[in-house]
């Protein structure tokens, strides 16, 4: 296989430059045995996106390794230095993945050499603890080495700013600019492995402070032991470090850990796809739920920012979607929180419209933001600054929730406790969480959602074809879908709302993003969004009815309607 001159030059820089022997041997091995992989490893520089980096591990500038971690950190250090902040500090955490602890130490050594104080976790911790710790330690920024729910080949580099939320403009753009100027290891300052100048190792201090803050809140106040039987799985990840303790201190003494997924394991031996949205990943927990006659099974992803929920109904499991749990949690918060006319919740544009109806029923406001929890965190910061509104809940359909504001990312630790409390209340009232959900439907309307993904070839041609499909739909707007008239089109890239019935045009008050949303005459919404990281178009469909006669029959009808849209969307894309 022929290697281009530009790629060859980059490979030779690593072969003959100041890189370790193991790296050089790996390059030689790939050159002989897998040149395609070697070319891919050096064909381009890792993309530092608006939230950081997520990529496969390996040698080269297009993989995560100790050198690319150091490049990213030097870029961050250069930006922080440019701000002339007095005594800058950065907190660093990591998850259970291969190299996570090592990468965290590399990042710490780079920052330390740049005269930036570092708080480095000794052991793995959940993402919400990194966000909380950043605020608690009054840090300028924080880094979390994690690839969240990706498979074992991946790792990531996630950057938070001083408010504890993922970096937003202008900081994200400035960090990217500084990162792009780092061309080789010669541009990096890094201290020796045994030099701990400017590095302070921390561990349980943040856990203790987090739990104290959590239990000081009325909604999370500790209870005496109750009879709820909980099955819990960390999916081999960081949730094991604090969630069982959090549940126990909250009064939930009957917690059974799923043995097959209890150990901290970078290979995810019994959770090959460590995502609580994956039914296959939940099988061990479901088996334990039924075997032990448990009430509820809670599973968190490796960095414990997402939480999945399954309940036991007469020895049959019911798996909740993220939309269903968000509705249950918001309704519970509204019933138990002291609300005011300034109370508000936030959801992503692809999260269930049921939240809007729940908010309306409690006379509070519900705001939409682009996909990405950083936009929910941004709302909290804005409202705290201008004192206009009070945040009470934020959610994304992909199992991400937040109630408390001392964390600025989705929090599976606090959410696990809140979900247990809601399940406990239901049990005391001779109900379960599905009964609670049905009551919410009866009050607010029945909403059902589906996500369909349409894959394209993993190549430049595939990405181009994907973007062409979306652009074609944008330039030739659909007028009728599934025999229903299109009444509204929201084009997030152009920042425009087109009201077809009234023949009017208005401004869409959100940042520009390559998303299209169609509203049909029967209130169905279809949201089309190309993935930013892979050649895949995601289509989110929401259907609803407010004429509920038999809730289970009505659910079946709506679910059949959702299924019928798959072929229709496929035809549109083709």
XYZ file of C-alpha atoms in Angstrom:
574
model
C 0.000 0.000 0.000
C 1.421 3.375 -1.030
C 1.878 5.969 1.691
C 1.527 9.643 0.708
C 4.541 11.907 1.211
C 2.791 14.015 3.885
C 1.821 10.956 5.954
C 5.265 9.416 5.425
C 6.890 12.588 6.759
C 4.788 12.456 9.937
C 5.585 8.763 10.450
C 9.319 9.439 10.069
C 9.125 12.271 12.615
C 7.862 9.751 15.174
C 10.283 7.022 14.074
C 13.349 9.231 14.486
C 12.140 11.853 16.978
C 12.213 11.937 20.805
C 9.526 9.273 21.199
C 9.812 6.150 23.373
C 11.121 2.842 22.043
C 7.799 1.015 22.468
C 6.073 3.570 20.236
C 8.761 3.216 17.565
C 8.478 -0.586 17.673
C 4.706 -0.333 17.237
C 5.192 1.876 14.169
C 7.614 -0.681 12.672
C 5.161 -3.496 13.392
C 2.270 -1.675 11.700
C 4.430 -0.750 8.722
C 5.124 -4.448 8.094
C 1.828 -5.993 9.154
C -0.946 -3.400 8.904
C 0.020 -0.386 6.731
C -3.641 0.637 6.363
C -3.894 1.068 10.152
C -0.599 2.986 10.201
C -1.795 5.383 7.502
C -5.045 5.975 9.395
C -3.028 6.608 12.577
C -1.028 9.406 10.923
C -3.356 10.724 8.190
C -4.628 13.676 10.226
C -4.321 15.358 13.602
C -6.848 14.324 16.240
C -9.859 16.590 16.132
C -10.184 18.603 19.334
C -13.927 19.178 19.270
C -15.959 21.647 21.299
C -15.968 19.311 24.318
C -12.556 17.714 23.865
C -11.340 14.536 22.166
C -12.718 11.016 21.818
C -10.770 8.495 19.743
C -9.248 5.038 19.565
C -5.996 4.504 21.454
C -2.778 3.725 19.590
C 0.325 5.319 18.087
C 0.219 8.380 15.875
C -1.277 11.843 15.666
C -4.761 10.449 14.905
C -4.919 8.259 18.021
C -5.032 8.903 21.744
C -1.664 8.211 23.354
C 0.639 9.872 25.866
C 1.902 12.286 23.202
C -1.441 13.443 21.810
C -2.654 13.818 25.416
C 0.372 16.036 26.069
C -0.323 18.072 22.889
C -3.918 18.713 23.979
C -2.841 19.620 27.505
C -0.123 21.990 26.294
C -2.766 23.729 24.187
C -4.982 24.069 27.267
C -2.017 25.255 29.359
C -1.089 27.883 26.760
C -4.644 29.219 26.750
C -4.854 29.364 30.555
C -1.460 31.117 30.669
C -2.658 33.669 28.097
C -5.495 34.684 30.430
C -3.028 35.897 33.098
C -5.073 34.262 35.857
C -3.512 34.539 39.311
C -2.708 31.067 40.694
C -4.518 28.968 38.055
C -5.639 25.481 39.114
C -6.837 22.439 37.179
C -8.465 19.282 38.555
C -7.876 15.978 36.721
C -9.920 12.774 36.961
C -10.140 9.538 35.008
C -12.266 6.417 34.470
C -11.558 2.666 34.351
C -10.245 2.434 30.785
C -6.869 1.226 29.598
C -4.308 4.044 30.035
C -6.779 6.424 31.720
C -4.723 6.798 34.907
C -1.489 7.092 32.893
C -2.970 9.714 30.556
C -4.205 11.665 33.602
C -0.680 11.681 35.053
C 0.763 12.860 31.709
C -1.739 15.742 31.624
C -0.844 16.605 35.230
C 2.890 16.705 34.442
C 2.345 19.025 31.470
C 0.226 21.465 33.475
C 2.634 21.349 36.423
C 5.616 22.186 34.199
C 3.606 25.156 32.904
C 3.294 26.435 36.499
C -0.367 25.482 36.821
C -1.438 23.892 40.108
C -2.941 20.419 39.625
C -5.356 18.428 41.792
C -4.983 14.847 40.552
C -7.360 12.097 41.682
C -5.515 9.064 43.010
C -8.249 6.695 41.830
C -11.005 6.668 39.215
C -14.053 8.858 39.779
C -17.399 9.532 38.030
C -17.770 12.501 35.689
C -20.158 14.365 38.051
C -17.469 14.258 40.757
C -15.010 15.914 38.346
C -17.542 18.660 37.592
C -18.295 19.118 41.303
C -14.599 18.989 42.253
C -13.765 21.687 39.714
C -16.206 24.044 41.435
C -15.383 22.892 44.977
C -11.647 23.521 44.491
C -12.269 26.837 42.677
C -10.373 25.590 39.640
C -9.843 27.406 36.370
C -10.605 24.186 34.491
C -10.841 20.411 34.845
C -9.911 17.442 32.677
C -11.577 14.047 32.681
C -9.901 11.151 30.884
C -12.919 9.136 29.759
C -14.707 7.843 26.673
C -17.971 7.536 28.614
C -20.013 4.642 27.152
C -17.805 3.844 24.125
C -16.242 0.399 23.693
C -12.869 -0.544 25.210
C -10.722 0.565 22.223
C -11.607 4.198 22.906
C -10.570 6.845 25.368
C -11.247 10.540 25.639
C -10.152 13.924 26.909
C -13.010 16.018 28.259
C -12.463 19.635 29.339
C -14.558 21.572 31.865
C -14.333 25.268 32.660
C -14.468 27.028 36.042
C -18.260 26.709 36.392
C -17.940 22.905 36.202
C -19.623 22.685 32.808
C -17.981 21.490 29.603
C -16.156 24.277 27.798
C -18.271 26.684 25.747
C -17.432 29.663 23.510
C -15.151 31.524 23.666
C -13.059 29.102 25.747
C -13.564 26.025 23.549
C -12.594 27.904 20.388
C -9.534 29.445 22.064
C -8.344 26.066 23.394
C -8.742 24.577 19.897
C -6.706 27.454 18.436
C -3.869 26.933 20.919
C -3.991 23.143 20.424
C -3.702 23.533 16.647
C -0.353 25.306 17.099
C 1.246 22.320 18.891
C 3.048 20.462 16.103
C 5.360 18.046 17.915
C 6.639 16.842 21.272
C 9.214 19.652 21.101
C 6.383 22.146 21.678
C 5.416 20.455 24.961
C 6.708 21.259 28.457
C 6.443 18.227 30.755
C 7.913 17.444 34.179
C 9.626 14.160 35.051
C 7.538 11.256 36.341
C 8.958 11.520 39.873
C 8.543 15.313 40.075
C 5.357 16.228 41.953
C 5.991 19.973 42.052
C 2.618 21.739 41.564
C 0.751 18.381 41.785
C -1.491 17.537 44.763
C -2.984 14.047 44.954
C -6.612 14.015 46.147
C -9.079 11.202 46.767
C -12.028 10.923 49.196
C -12.139 14.647 50.037
C -14.303 15.387 46.989
C -16.607 12.395 47.651
C -17.255 13.544 51.224
C -17.962 17.135 50.171
C -20.232 15.977 47.315
C -22.334 13.713 49.547
C -22.596 16.394 52.253
C -23.872 18.849 49.664
C -26.273 16.271 48.216
C -27.821 15.273 51.534
C -28.186 18.914 52.595
C -30.854 19.296 49.904
C -34.457 18.743 50.961
C -35.223 16.448 48.033
C -32.259 14.197 48.882
C -32.582 14.203 52.665
C -31.602 10.938 54.321
C -34.340 8.471 55.206
C -34.483 5.609 57.636
C -33.973 2.212 56.075
C -36.817 1.196 53.785
C -37.728 -2.066 52.100
C -36.912 -1.204 48.485
C -34.662 -3.901 47.003
C -32.221 -2.378 44.508
C -29.996 -4.205 42.040
C -27.074 -2.038 40.906
C -24.438 -2.372 38.173
C -21.555 0.027 37.464
C -20.901 -1.803 34.144
C -17.279 -2.315 35.288
C -16.844 1.457 35.722
C -16.466 4.301 38.193
C -19.983 4.262 39.660
C -18.891 1.532 42.086
C -16.705 4.089 43.913
C -19.648 6.104 45.263
C -23.158 5.034 44.159
C -23.593 2.083 46.585
C -22.380 4.367 49.406
C -24.717 7.157 48.274
C -27.725 4.806 48.228
C -26.781 3.311 51.589
C -26.397 6.691 53.285
C -29.679 7.768 51.711
C -31.468 4.954 53.564
C -31.397 2.247 50.904
C -29.689 -0.596 52.747
C -30.871 -3.437 50.522
C -28.583 -2.992 47.509
C -27.304 -6.005 45.564
C -24.365 -5.411 43.206
C -24.396 -7.328 39.907
C -21.409 -9.647 40.447
C -20.617 -10.123 36.745
C -20.125 -6.350 36.257
C -18.918 -5.281 39.705
C -15.156 -5.332 39.097
C -13.316 -2.348 37.676
C -12.398 -3.786 34.281
C -10.919 -1.864 31.312
C -11.882 -4.715 28.971
C -15.577 -4.543 29.952
C -15.602 -8.349 30.040
C -19.323 -8.618 30.805
C -20.440 -5.351 29.206
C -18.884 -5.246 25.745
C -20.997 -2.208 24.890
C -20.952 -0.427 28.273
C -24.020 1.679 27.574
C -27.130 1.300 29.791
C -29.253 1.957 26.686
C -28.112 -1.424 25.290
C -30.500 -4.250 26.255
C -27.743 -6.880 25.896
C -25.624 -4.965 28.435
C -28.479 -5.085 30.962
C -28.985 -8.872 30.809
C -26.937 -9.725 33.930
C -28.702 -7.072 35.983
C -32.128 -8.128 34.750
C -31.341 -11.751 35.627
C -30.333 -10.640 39.143
C -33.453 -8.464 39.438
C -35.739 -11.418 38.705
C -33.704 -14.023 40.637
C -33.613 -11.876 43.789
C -37.188 -10.620 43.362
C -35.823 -7.082 43.357
C -37.901 -3.955 42.861
C -35.579 -1.978 40.619
C -32.342 -2.405 38.665
C -30.146 0.670 38.197
C -27.177 0.619 35.776
C -24.668 3.412 35.206
C -22.208 3.765 32.339
C -18.410 3.670 32.971
C -18.064 7.355 33.892
C -21.411 7.352 35.743
C -23.084 10.229 33.964
C -25.875 8.120 32.388
C -28.279 5.902 34.279
C -30.579 3.156 32.993
C -33.577 1.827 34.923
C -35.446 -1.499 34.840
C -38.271 -2.537 37.173
C -39.709 -5.915 38.070
C -43.423 -6.266 37.281
C -44.654 -9.703 38.332
C -41.305 -11.295 37.432
C -41.184 -9.540 34.067
C -38.702 -6.694 33.374
C -39.765 -3.288 32.102
C -36.901 -1.202 30.670
C -37.504 2.550 30.814
C -36.364 4.893 28.079
C -34.547 8.103 28.919
C -37.639 10.065 27.923
C -39.867 8.071 30.279
C -37.507 8.486 33.234
C -37.105 12.206 32.544
C -40.890 12.612 32.730
C -41.122 10.636 35.981
C -38.280 12.634 37.555
C -39.573 16.056 36.487
C -43.072 15.291 37.764
C -41.674 14.112 41.128
C -39.493 17.220 41.444
C -42.452 19.489 40.656
C -44.591 17.691 43.251
C -41.941 18.012 45.956
C -40.072 21.220 45.101
C -41.223 24.666 46.222
C -41.994 26.125 42.817
C -42.294 29.752 41.797
C -43.140 31.602 38.596
C -39.369 31.697 37.951
C -38.857 27.909 38.145
C -37.681 26.355 34.875
C -36.510 23.068 33.403
C -34.284 22.494 30.379
C -34.259 19.716 27.800
C -32.465 18.998 24.553
C -34.301 19.492 21.247
C -34.619 15.700 20.822
C -35.978 14.982 24.310
C -39.686 14.196 24.782
C -42.281 16.959 24.439
C -44.006 15.410 27.450
C -41.670 17.532 29.605
C -43.184 20.686 28.090
C -46.658 19.468 29.070
C -45.580 18.545 32.616
C -43.961 21.966 33.037
C -47.130 23.649 31.770
C -49.279 21.683 34.231
C -47.192 23.024 37.129
C -47.092 26.538 35.661
C -43.325 26.565 35.137
C -41.281 27.135 31.994
C -39.501 24.543 29.852
C -36.585 25.577 27.631
C -35.007 23.739 24.710
C -31.287 23.654 23.928
C -29.134 21.886 21.353
C -28.004 18.319 22.027
C -25.109 18.332 24.501
C -25.413 18.698 28.263
C -23.045 21.671 28.220
C -25.932 23.745 26.861
C -28.080 22.776 29.845
C -25.214 23.750 32.164
C -24.923 27.052 30.298
C -28.551 27.883 31.140
C -27.823 27.336 34.849
C -24.872 29.752 34.709
C -26.847 32.395 32.798
C -29.789 32.221 35.212
C -27.536 32.333 38.258
C -25.774 35.369 36.815
C -28.832 37.421 35.848
C -31.078 35.954 38.601
C -33.899 35.656 36.058
C -34.932 32.020 36.513
C -34.362 29.111 38.898
C -33.166 25.823 37.384
C -34.967 22.746 38.740
C -34.181 19.979 36.224
C -32.286 19.230 33.035
C -32.439 16.143 30.841
C -31.409 14.470 27.612
C -33.183 11.477 26.090
C -29.924 9.478 26.221
C -30.314 8.768 29.984
C -28.770 12.031 31.210
C -30.369 13.949 34.112
C -29.507 16.739 36.555
C -31.435 18.227 39.470
C -28.798 19.856 41.674
C -26.792 22.878 40.462
C -23.514 22.195 42.286
C -22.777 19.768 39.426
C -22.823 21.056 35.837
C -22.968 17.823 33.851
C -25.370 14.901 33.772
C -25.149 13.119 37.104
C -25.925 9.410 37.455
C -24.875 9.426 41.128
C -27.524 11.856 42.376
C -30.008 10.596 39.764
C -29.678 7.018 41.058
C -30.634 8.218 44.534
C -33.528 10.313 43.225
C -34.861 7.414 41.137
C -34.649 5.129 44.194
C -36.641 7.675 46.209
C -39.352 7.873 43.539
C -39.537 4.057 43.346
C -39.715 3.866 47.146
C -42.579 6.370 47.274
C -44.429 4.384 44.601
C -43.942 1.115 46.502
C -45.294 2.660 49.709
C -48.394 3.623 47.707
C -48.719 0.049 46.353
C -47.549 1.196 42.893
C -44.487 0.916 40.676
C -42.745 3.394 38.365
C -44.805 2.274 35.363
C -48.008 3.091 37.266
C -46.515 6.509 38.012
C -45.722 7.018 34.317
C -49.256 6.053 33.270
C -50.684 8.611 35.706
C -48.464 11.257 34.110
C -49.728 10.227 30.653
C -53.373 10.481 31.759
C -52.769 13.962 33.092
C -50.591 15.364 30.297
C -51.095 13.254 27.175
C -49.458 10.123 25.804
C -46.105 10.625 24.073
C -43.952 7.943 22.435
C -40.573 8.390 20.789
C -38.180 6.456 18.563
C -34.659 7.001 17.292
C -33.655 5.565 13.922
C -30.036 5.656 12.736
C -29.120 5.433 9.058
C -25.498 4.405 8.487
C -23.282 5.513 5.602
C -19.910 4.200 4.483
C -17.091 5.046 6.933
C -15.098 7.175 4.485
C -14.832 10.718 3.158
C -17.235 9.673 0.391
C -19.649 8.328 3.009
C -19.558 11.573 5.001
C -20.078 13.583 1.829
C -23.059 11.435 0.826
C -24.575 11.826 4.308
C -24.254 15.619 4.238
C -25.623 15.735 0.684
C -28.750 13.838 1.803
C -29.453 16.348 4.576
C -28.732 19.307 2.301
C -31.102 17.917 -0.338
C -33.909 17.705 2.240
C -33.075 21.257 3.351
C -33.138 22.679 -0.183
C -36.273 20.720 -1.183
C -38.535 20.953 1.903
C -41.004 18.127 2.389
C -44.675 19.125 2.236
C -46.395 15.854 3.152
C -45.011 12.998 5.273
C -46.986 9.783 5.889
C -50.133 11.458 4.516
C -49.864 14.260 7.085
C -49.323 17.851 6.053
C -46.115 19.566 7.204
C -47.213 22.610 9.240
C -43.841 23.831 10.536
C -40.169 23.478 9.584
C -37.376 24.500 11.951
C -33.987 24.846 10.270
C -31.383 25.098 13.026
C -28.555 25.704 10.533
C -30.254 28.776 9.086
C -31.764 29.790 12.427
C -35.257 30.044 10.914
C -38.761 28.773 11.729
C -41.102 28.406 8.760
C -44.794 28.335 9.724
C -46.357 26.775 6.630
C -50.032 27.309 7.541
C -49.585 31.010 8.283
C -46.925 31.461 5.596
C -44.667 33.267 8.077
C -40.986 33.136 8.952
C -39.389 33.812 12.354
C -36.031 33.585 14.127
C -34.996 30.350 15.868
C -33.220 31.507 19.021
C -30.576 28.779 19.304
C -26.956 28.449 18.104
C -26.615 27.295 14.502
C -26.525 23.505 14.106
C -27.088 21.119 11.192
C -30.542 19.989 12.334
C -33.974 19.997 10.669
C -37.234 19.520 12.561
C -40.593 18.935 10.884
C -43.923 19.259 12.691
C -46.883 17.510 11.042
C -50.595 18.289 11.241
C -51.132 15.471 13.780
C -48.394 17.010 16.044
C -45.841 14.344 15.093
C -42.310 15.781 15.048
C -39.428 14.432 12.965
C -35.946 15.696 13.819
C -33.136 14.952 11.357
C -29.568 15.319 12.622
C -26.348 14.073 11.003
C -23.825 12.779 13.535
C -20.861 15.041 14.113
C -18.422 12.169 14.663
C -19.442 9.347 12.317
C -21.222 8.843 8.966
C -24.684 8.398 10.431
C -27.957 10.322 10.160
C -30.054 10.203 13.316
C -33.803 10.651 12.963
C -35.853 11.265 16.125
C -39.609 10.780 15.847
C -42.195 11.797 18.429
C -45.884 10.882 18.218
C -48.647 11.769 20.647
C -52.313 11.513 21.501
C -54.441 13.374 24.023
C -57.472 11.157 23.441
C -56.577 8.347 25.842
C -59.157 5.570 26.160
C -57.166 2.438 27.051
C -53.593 3.411 27.852
C -51.944 0.090 26.950
C -53.872 -0.183 23.685
C -53.109 3.446 22.876
C -49.390 2.821 23.502
C -49.481 -0.117 21.066
C -51.136 2.062 18.417
C -48.567 4.828 18.802
C -45.678 2.339 18.770
C -47.021 0.854 15.520
C -47.210 4.361 14.115
C -43.558 4.924 15.093
C -42.518 1.699 13.348
C -44.306 2.754 10.161
C -42.128 5.856 9.961
C -38.925 3.844 9.496
C -39.697 2.915 5.885
C -41.031 6.398 5.166
C -37.820 8.056 6.406
C -35.731 5.505 4.495
C -37.585 6.468 1.300
C -37.006 10.165 2.013
C -33.261 9.638 2.513
C -33.054 7.586 -0.672
